[in-house]
Tab-separated table of C-alpha atoms and ligand atoms in Angstrom:
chain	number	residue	atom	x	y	z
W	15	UNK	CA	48.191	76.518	149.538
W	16	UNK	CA	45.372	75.195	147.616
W	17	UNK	CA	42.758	78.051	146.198
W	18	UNK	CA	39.697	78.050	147.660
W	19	UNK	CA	38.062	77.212	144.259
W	20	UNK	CA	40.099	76.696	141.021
W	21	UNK	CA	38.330	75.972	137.936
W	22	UNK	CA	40.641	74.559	135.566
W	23	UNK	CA	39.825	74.368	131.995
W	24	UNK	CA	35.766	74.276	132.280
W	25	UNK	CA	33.616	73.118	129.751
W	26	UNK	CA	29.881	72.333	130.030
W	27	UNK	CA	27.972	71.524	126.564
W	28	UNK	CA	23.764	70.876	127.142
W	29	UNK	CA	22.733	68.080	125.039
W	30	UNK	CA	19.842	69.357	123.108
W	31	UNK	CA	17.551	68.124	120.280
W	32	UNK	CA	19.815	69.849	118.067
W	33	UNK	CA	23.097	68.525	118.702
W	34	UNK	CA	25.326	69.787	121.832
W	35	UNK	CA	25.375	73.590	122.788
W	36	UNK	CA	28.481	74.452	124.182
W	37	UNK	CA	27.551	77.098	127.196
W	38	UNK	CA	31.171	76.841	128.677
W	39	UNK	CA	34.367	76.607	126.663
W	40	UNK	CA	37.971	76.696	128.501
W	41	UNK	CA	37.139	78.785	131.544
W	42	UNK	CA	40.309	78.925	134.196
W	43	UNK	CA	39.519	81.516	137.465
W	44	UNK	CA	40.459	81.080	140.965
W	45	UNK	CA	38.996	82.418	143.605
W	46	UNK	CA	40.871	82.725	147.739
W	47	UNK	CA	39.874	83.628	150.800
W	48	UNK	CA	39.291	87.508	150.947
W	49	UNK	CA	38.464	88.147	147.466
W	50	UNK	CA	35.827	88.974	145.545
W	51	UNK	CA	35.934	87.844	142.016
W	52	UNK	CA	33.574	88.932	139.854
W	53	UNK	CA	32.087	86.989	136.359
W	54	UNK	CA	30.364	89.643	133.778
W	55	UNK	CA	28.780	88.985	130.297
W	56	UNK	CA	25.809	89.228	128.606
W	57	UNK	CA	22.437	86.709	129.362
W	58	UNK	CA	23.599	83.305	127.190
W	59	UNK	CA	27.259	84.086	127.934
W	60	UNK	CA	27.792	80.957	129.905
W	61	UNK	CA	27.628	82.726	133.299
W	62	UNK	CA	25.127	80.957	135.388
W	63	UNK	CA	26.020	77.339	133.683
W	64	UNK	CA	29.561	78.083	135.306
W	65	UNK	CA	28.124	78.903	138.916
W	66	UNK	CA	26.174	75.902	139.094
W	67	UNK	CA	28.919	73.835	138.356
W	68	UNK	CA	30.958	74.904	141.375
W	69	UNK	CA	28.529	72.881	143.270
W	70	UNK	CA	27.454	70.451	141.282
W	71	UNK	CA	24.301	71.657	140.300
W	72	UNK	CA	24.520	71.872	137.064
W	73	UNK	CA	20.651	70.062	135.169
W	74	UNK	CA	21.484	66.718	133.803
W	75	UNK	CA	21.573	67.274	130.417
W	76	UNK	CA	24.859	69.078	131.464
W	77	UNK	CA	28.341	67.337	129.877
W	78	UNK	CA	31.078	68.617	131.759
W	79	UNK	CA	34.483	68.724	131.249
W	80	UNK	CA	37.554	69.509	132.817
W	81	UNK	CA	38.174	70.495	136.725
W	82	UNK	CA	36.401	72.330	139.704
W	83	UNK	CA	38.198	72.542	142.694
W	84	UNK	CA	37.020	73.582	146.304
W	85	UNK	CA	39.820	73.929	148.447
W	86	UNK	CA	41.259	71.474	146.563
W	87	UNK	CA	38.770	68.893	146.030
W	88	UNK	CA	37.576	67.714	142.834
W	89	UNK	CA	34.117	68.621	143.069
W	90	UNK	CA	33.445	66.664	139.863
W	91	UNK	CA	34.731	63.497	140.846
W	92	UNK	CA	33.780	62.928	144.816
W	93	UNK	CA	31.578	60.988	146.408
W	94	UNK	CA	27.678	61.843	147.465
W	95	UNK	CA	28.533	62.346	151.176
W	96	UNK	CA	31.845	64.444	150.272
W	97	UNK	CA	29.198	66.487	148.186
W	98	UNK	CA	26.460	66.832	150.631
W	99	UNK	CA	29.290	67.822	153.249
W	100	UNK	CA	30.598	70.724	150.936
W	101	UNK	CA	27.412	71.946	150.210
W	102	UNK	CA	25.951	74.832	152.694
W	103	UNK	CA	28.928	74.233	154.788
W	104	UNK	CA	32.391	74.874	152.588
W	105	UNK	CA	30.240	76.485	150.003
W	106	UNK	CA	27.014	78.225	148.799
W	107	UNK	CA	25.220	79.400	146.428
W	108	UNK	CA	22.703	82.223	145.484
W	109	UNK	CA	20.504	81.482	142.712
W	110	UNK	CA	19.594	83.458	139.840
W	111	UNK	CA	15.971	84.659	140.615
W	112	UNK	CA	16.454	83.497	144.155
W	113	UNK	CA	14.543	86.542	145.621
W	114	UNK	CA	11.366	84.537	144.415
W	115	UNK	CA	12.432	81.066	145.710
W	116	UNK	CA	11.977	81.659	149.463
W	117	UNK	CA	8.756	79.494	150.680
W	118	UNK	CA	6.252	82.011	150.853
W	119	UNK	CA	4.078	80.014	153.547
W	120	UNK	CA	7.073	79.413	155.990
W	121	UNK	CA	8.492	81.547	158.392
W	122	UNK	CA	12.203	82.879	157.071
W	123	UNK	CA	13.655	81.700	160.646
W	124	UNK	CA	12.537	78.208	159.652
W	125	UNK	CA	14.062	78.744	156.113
W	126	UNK	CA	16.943	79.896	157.584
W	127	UNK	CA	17.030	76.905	160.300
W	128	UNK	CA	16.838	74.259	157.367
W	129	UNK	CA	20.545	74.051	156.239
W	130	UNK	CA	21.615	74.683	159.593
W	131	UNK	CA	19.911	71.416	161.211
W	132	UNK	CA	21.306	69.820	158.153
W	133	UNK	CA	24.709	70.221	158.518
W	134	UNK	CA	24.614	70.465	162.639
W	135	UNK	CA	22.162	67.982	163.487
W	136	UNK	CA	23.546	68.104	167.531
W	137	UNK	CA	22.019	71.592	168.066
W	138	UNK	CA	19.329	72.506	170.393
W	139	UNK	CA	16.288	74.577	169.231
W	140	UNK	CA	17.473	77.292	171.282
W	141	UNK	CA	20.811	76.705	169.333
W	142	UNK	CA	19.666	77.214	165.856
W	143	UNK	CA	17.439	80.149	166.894
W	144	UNK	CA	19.974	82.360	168.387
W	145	UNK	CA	22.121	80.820	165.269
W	146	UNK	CA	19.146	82.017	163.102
W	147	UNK	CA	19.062	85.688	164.885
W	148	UNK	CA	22.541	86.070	164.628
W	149	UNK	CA	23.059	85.519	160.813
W	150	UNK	CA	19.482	88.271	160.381
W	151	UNK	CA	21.212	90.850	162.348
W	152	UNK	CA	24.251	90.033	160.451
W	153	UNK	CA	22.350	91.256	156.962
W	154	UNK	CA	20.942	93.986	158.614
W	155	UNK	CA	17.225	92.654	159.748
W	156	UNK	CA	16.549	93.122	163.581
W	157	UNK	CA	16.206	89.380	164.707
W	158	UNK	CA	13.481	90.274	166.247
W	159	UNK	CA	12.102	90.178	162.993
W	160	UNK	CA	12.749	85.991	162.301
W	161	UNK	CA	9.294	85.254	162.577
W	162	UNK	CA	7.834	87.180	159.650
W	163	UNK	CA	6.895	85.558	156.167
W	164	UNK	CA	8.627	86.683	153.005
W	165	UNK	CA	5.483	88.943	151.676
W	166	UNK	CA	6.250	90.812	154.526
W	167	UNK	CA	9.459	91.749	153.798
W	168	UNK	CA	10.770	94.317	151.343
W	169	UNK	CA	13.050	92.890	147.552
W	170	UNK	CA	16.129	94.296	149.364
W	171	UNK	CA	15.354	92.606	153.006
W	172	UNK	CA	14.270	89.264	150.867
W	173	UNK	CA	17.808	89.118	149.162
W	174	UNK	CA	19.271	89.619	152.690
W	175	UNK	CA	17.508	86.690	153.522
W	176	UNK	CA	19.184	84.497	151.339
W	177	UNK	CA	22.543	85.902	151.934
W	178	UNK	CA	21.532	85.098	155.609
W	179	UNK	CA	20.872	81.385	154.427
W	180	UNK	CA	24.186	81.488	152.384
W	181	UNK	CA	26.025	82.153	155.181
W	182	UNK	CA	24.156	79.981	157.712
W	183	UNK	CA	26.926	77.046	157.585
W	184	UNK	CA	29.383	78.974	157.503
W	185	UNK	CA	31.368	78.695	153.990
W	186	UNK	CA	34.234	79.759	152.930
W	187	UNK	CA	33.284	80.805	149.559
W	188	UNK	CA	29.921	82.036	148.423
W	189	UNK	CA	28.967	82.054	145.345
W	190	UNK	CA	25.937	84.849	143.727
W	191	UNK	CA	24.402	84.500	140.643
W	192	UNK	CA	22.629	88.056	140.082
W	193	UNK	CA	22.357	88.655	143.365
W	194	UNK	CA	21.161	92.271	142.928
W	195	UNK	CA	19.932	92.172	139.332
W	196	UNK	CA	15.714	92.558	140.258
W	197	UNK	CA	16.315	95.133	142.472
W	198	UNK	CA	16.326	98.787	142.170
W	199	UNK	CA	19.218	100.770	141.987
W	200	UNK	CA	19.123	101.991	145.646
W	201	UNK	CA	18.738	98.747	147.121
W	202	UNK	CA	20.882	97.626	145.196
W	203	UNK	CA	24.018	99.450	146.449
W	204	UNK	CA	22.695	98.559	149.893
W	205	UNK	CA	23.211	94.905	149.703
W	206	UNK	CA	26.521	95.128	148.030
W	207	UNK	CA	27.760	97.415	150.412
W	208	UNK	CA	26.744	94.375	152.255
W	209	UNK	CA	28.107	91.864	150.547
W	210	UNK	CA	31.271	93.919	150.157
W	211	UNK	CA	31.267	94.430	154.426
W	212	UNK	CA	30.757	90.497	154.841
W	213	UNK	CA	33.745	89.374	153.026
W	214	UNK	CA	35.789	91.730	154.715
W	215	UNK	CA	34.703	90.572	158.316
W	216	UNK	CA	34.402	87.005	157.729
W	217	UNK	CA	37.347	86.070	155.379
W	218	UNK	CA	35.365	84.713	152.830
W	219	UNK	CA	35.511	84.437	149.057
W	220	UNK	CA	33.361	85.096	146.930
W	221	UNK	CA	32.138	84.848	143.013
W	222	UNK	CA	29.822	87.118	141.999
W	223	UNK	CA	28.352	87.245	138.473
W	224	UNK	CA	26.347	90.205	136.903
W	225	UNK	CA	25.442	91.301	133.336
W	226	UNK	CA	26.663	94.677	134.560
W	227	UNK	CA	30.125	95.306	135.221
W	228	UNK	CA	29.470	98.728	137.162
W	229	UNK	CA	27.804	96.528	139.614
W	230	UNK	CA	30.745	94.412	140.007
W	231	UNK	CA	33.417	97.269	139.606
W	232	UNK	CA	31.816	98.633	143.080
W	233	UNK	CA	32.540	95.182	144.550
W	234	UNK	CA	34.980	93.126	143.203
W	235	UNK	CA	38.867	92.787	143.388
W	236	UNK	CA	39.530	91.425	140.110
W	237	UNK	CA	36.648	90.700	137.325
W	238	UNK	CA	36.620	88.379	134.100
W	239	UNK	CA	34.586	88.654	131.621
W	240	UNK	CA	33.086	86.249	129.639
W	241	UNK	CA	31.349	86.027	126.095
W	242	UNK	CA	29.498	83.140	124.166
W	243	UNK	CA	31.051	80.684	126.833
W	244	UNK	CA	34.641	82.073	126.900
W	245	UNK	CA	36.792	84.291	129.768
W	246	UNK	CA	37.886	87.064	127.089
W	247	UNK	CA	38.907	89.626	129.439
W	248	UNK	CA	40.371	89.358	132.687
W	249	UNK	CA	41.755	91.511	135.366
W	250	UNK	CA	41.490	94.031	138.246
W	251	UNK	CA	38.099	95.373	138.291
W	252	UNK	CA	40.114	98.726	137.837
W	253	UNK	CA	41.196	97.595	134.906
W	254	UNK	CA	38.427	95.859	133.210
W	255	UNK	CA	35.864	98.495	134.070
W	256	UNK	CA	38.513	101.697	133.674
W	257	UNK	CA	40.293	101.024	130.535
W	258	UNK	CA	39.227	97.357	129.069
W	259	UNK	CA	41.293	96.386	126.269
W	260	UNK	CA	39.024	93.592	124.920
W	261	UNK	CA	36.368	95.347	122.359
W	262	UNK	CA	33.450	93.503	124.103
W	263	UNK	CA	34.505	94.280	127.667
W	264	UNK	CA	34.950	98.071	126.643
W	265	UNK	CA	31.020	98.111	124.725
W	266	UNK	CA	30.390	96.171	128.335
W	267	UNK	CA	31.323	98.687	130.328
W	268	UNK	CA	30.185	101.555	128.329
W	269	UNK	CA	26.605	99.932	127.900
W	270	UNK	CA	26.558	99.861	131.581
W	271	UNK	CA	28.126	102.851	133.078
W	272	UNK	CA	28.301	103.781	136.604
W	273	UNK	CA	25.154	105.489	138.592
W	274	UNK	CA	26.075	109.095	138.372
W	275	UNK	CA	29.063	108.990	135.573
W	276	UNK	CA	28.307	112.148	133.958
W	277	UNK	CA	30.695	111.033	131.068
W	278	UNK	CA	28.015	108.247	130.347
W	279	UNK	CA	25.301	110.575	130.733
W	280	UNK	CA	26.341	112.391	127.662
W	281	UNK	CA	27.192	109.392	125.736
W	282	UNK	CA	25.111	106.688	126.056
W	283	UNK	CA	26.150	103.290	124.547
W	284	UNK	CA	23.908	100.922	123.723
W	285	UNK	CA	25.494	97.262	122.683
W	286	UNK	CA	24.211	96.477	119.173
W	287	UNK	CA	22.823	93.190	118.410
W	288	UNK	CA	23.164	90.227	120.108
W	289	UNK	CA	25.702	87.235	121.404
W	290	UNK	CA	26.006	84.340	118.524
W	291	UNK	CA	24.060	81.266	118.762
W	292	UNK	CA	25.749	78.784	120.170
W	293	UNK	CA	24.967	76.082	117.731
W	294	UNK	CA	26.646	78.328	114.880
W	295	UNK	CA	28.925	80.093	116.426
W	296	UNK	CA	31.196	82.789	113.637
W	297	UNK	CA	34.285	81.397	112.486
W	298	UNK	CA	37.253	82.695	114.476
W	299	UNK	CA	36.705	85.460	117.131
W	300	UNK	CA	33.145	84.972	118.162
W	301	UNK	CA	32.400	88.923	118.854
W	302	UNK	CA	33.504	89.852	115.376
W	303	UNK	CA	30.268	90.230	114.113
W	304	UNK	CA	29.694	92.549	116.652
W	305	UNK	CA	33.108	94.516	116.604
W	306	UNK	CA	33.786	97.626	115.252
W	307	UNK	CA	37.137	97.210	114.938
W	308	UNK	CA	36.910	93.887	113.501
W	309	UNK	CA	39.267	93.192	110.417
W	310	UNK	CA	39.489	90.126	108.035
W	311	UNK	CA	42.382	88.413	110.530
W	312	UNK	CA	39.646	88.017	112.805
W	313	UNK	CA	37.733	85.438	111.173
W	314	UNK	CA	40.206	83.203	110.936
W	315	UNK	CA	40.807	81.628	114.221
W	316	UNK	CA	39.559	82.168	117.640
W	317	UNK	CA	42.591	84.632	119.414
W	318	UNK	CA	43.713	82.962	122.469
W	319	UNK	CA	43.544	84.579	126.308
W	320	UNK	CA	46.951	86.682	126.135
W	321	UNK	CA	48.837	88.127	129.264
W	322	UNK	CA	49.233	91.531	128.895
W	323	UNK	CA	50.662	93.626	131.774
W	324	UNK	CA	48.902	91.924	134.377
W	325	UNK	CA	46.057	91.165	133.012
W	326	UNK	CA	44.766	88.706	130.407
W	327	UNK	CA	42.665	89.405	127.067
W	328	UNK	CA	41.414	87.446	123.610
W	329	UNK	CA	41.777	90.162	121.116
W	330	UNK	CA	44.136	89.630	117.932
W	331	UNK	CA	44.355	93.679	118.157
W	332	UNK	CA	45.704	93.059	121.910
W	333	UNK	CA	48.304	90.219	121.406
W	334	UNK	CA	50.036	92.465	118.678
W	335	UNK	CA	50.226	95.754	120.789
O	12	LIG	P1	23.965	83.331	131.485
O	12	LIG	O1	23.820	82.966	132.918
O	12	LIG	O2	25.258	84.023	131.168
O	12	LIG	O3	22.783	84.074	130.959
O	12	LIG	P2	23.512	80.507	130.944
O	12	LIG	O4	24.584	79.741	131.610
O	12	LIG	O5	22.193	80.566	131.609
O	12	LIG	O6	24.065	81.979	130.624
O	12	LIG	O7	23.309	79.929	129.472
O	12	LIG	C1	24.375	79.668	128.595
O	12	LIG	C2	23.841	78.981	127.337
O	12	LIG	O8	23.392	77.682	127.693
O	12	LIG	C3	22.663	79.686	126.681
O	12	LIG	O9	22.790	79.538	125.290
O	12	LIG	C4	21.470	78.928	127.207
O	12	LIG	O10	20.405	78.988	126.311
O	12	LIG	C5	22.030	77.524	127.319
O	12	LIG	N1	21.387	76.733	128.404
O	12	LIG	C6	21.297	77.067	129.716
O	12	LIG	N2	20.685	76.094	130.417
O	12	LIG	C7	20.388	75.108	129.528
O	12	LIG	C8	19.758	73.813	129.622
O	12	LIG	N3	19.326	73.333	130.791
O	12	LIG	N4	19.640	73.094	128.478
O	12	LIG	C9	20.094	73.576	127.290
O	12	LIG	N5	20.703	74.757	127.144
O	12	LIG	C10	20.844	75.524	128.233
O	13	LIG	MG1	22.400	83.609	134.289
């Protein structure tokens, strides 16, 4: 059985006035129907480059290397029409900052509509609006409601919105960039009890990318991490968020503990400094700057993504445990 999406060694370098910037370097994750999969990492870590690549979206200046799959397909390689039929209707995407992308003169059942007409041209109007009602009640907004604008709904009801459009042709996998990141922390468990609810009932699967891995902990079934372009932890959320073995994953998860951990309340971890830039990236491991277990080994070569126990990590400390 083919995975519903496969990315097999991913790399996407931006050409830039200063020479190439490699966001992506080497990434392999699967995702199948029923899972949640979750991508964590600091902002520049490569996260939302990787997203838009599932699709094809990635901006132009984009090089990209190696494979995407969707069920199978080389999403890299097909044709326009392949492309336009896979969009909306074998997968979707959430955008980063999406919450502010919804037309703020149209009605959200005619936002909704739009992919839907798309993809199913044959429908009636009476069709697409109970289609339209159905997928609102299905995020939790009466459908009575379809015919309000977006400044009348609430951040939490927006973002339910655009998991409505997400979901309006029917994908199998979904993918959501930050889909809770500008909301508060209430709201926030909301939609991804949600999202959480939605996978269950419709089979989907999902990839769902935060800079906080309590967020995805809650969520997802297995999570990878990923610094300055690389996957350097990866694993059952379980894992990564209860007892990380990378050194970044572990500051990761202590820098953003769970709502409520009164462990965290007493020692708050902030992550010193910041990821390297890409354009001069350290020599060997590329969080030893940043690590405080770091020892002379480490700058030497980059430590490769090890299997260990079930799960995978890129620590020299790791590999020789
Ligand atoms: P994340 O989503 O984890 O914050 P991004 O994928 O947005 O990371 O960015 C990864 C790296 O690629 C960063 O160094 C960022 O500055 C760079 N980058 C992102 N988009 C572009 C672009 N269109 N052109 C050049 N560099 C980009
Ligand atoms: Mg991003």
């Amino acid at each position: 059985m083919d995975h519903l999406l496969e990315l097999d060694g991913l790399s996407v370098s931006y050409r830039t006035a200063d020479g190439p910037l490699p966001a992506v370097r080497g990434v392999d994750l699967v995702v199948d129907a029923g899972e949640v999969v979750g991508i964590a990492g600091e902002s520049g870590c490569g996260k939302s480059t990787l997203a838009s690549t599932v699709l094809r979206l990635q901006p132009k200046d984009a090089v990209v290397e190696g494979e995407v799959l969707v069920a199978g397909r080389d999403v890299l390689t097909m044709g326009w029409g392949d492309l336009r039929a896979l969009r909306w209707a074998e997968a979707s995407i959430v955008f980063q900052g999406a919450l502010h992308s919804l037309n703020p003169v149209r009605r959200i059942e005619t936002q909704i509509a739009e992919p839907i007409q798309l993809h199913e041209p044959g429908l009636s109007t009476a069709e697409v609006t109970a289609r339209v009602g159905e997928l609102l009640e299905q995020v939790g907004i009466p459908a009575a409601r379809s015919r309000v604008y977006p400044h009348q709904l609430s951040g939490g009801q927006r973002q339910r919105v655009m998991i409505a459009m997400a979901l309006a042709c029917r994908p199998q996998l979904i993918v959501a960039d930050e889909p809770t990141t500008a909301l508060d922390v209430m709201v926030q468990a909301q939609i991804l009890d949600l999202i959480s609810g939605l996978v269950k009932d419709l089979g989907v699967g999902m990839l769902i990318i935060s800079h906080d891995l309590s967020v995805l902990s809650d969520v997802c079934d297995r999570v990878a991490v990923m610094y300055a372009g690389r996957v350097v932890e990866c694993g059952s959320a379980e894992q990564v968020f209860r007892a990380p073995a990378h050194p970044y994953a572990k500051a990761l998860a202590q820098a953003f503990p769970r709502v409520g951990d009164p462990a965290a309340r007493y020692a708050p971890a902030g992550l010193a400094g910041d990821p390297p830039d890409p354009h001069a990236p350290p020599p060997g491991c590329t969080f030893e700057p940043r690590c405080t277990l770091a020892v002379d080994a480490c700058r030497e070569a980059e430590p490769p993504l090890l299997d260990i126990g079930g799960r995978q990590s890129a620590c020299i400390r790791v590999g020789a445990a």
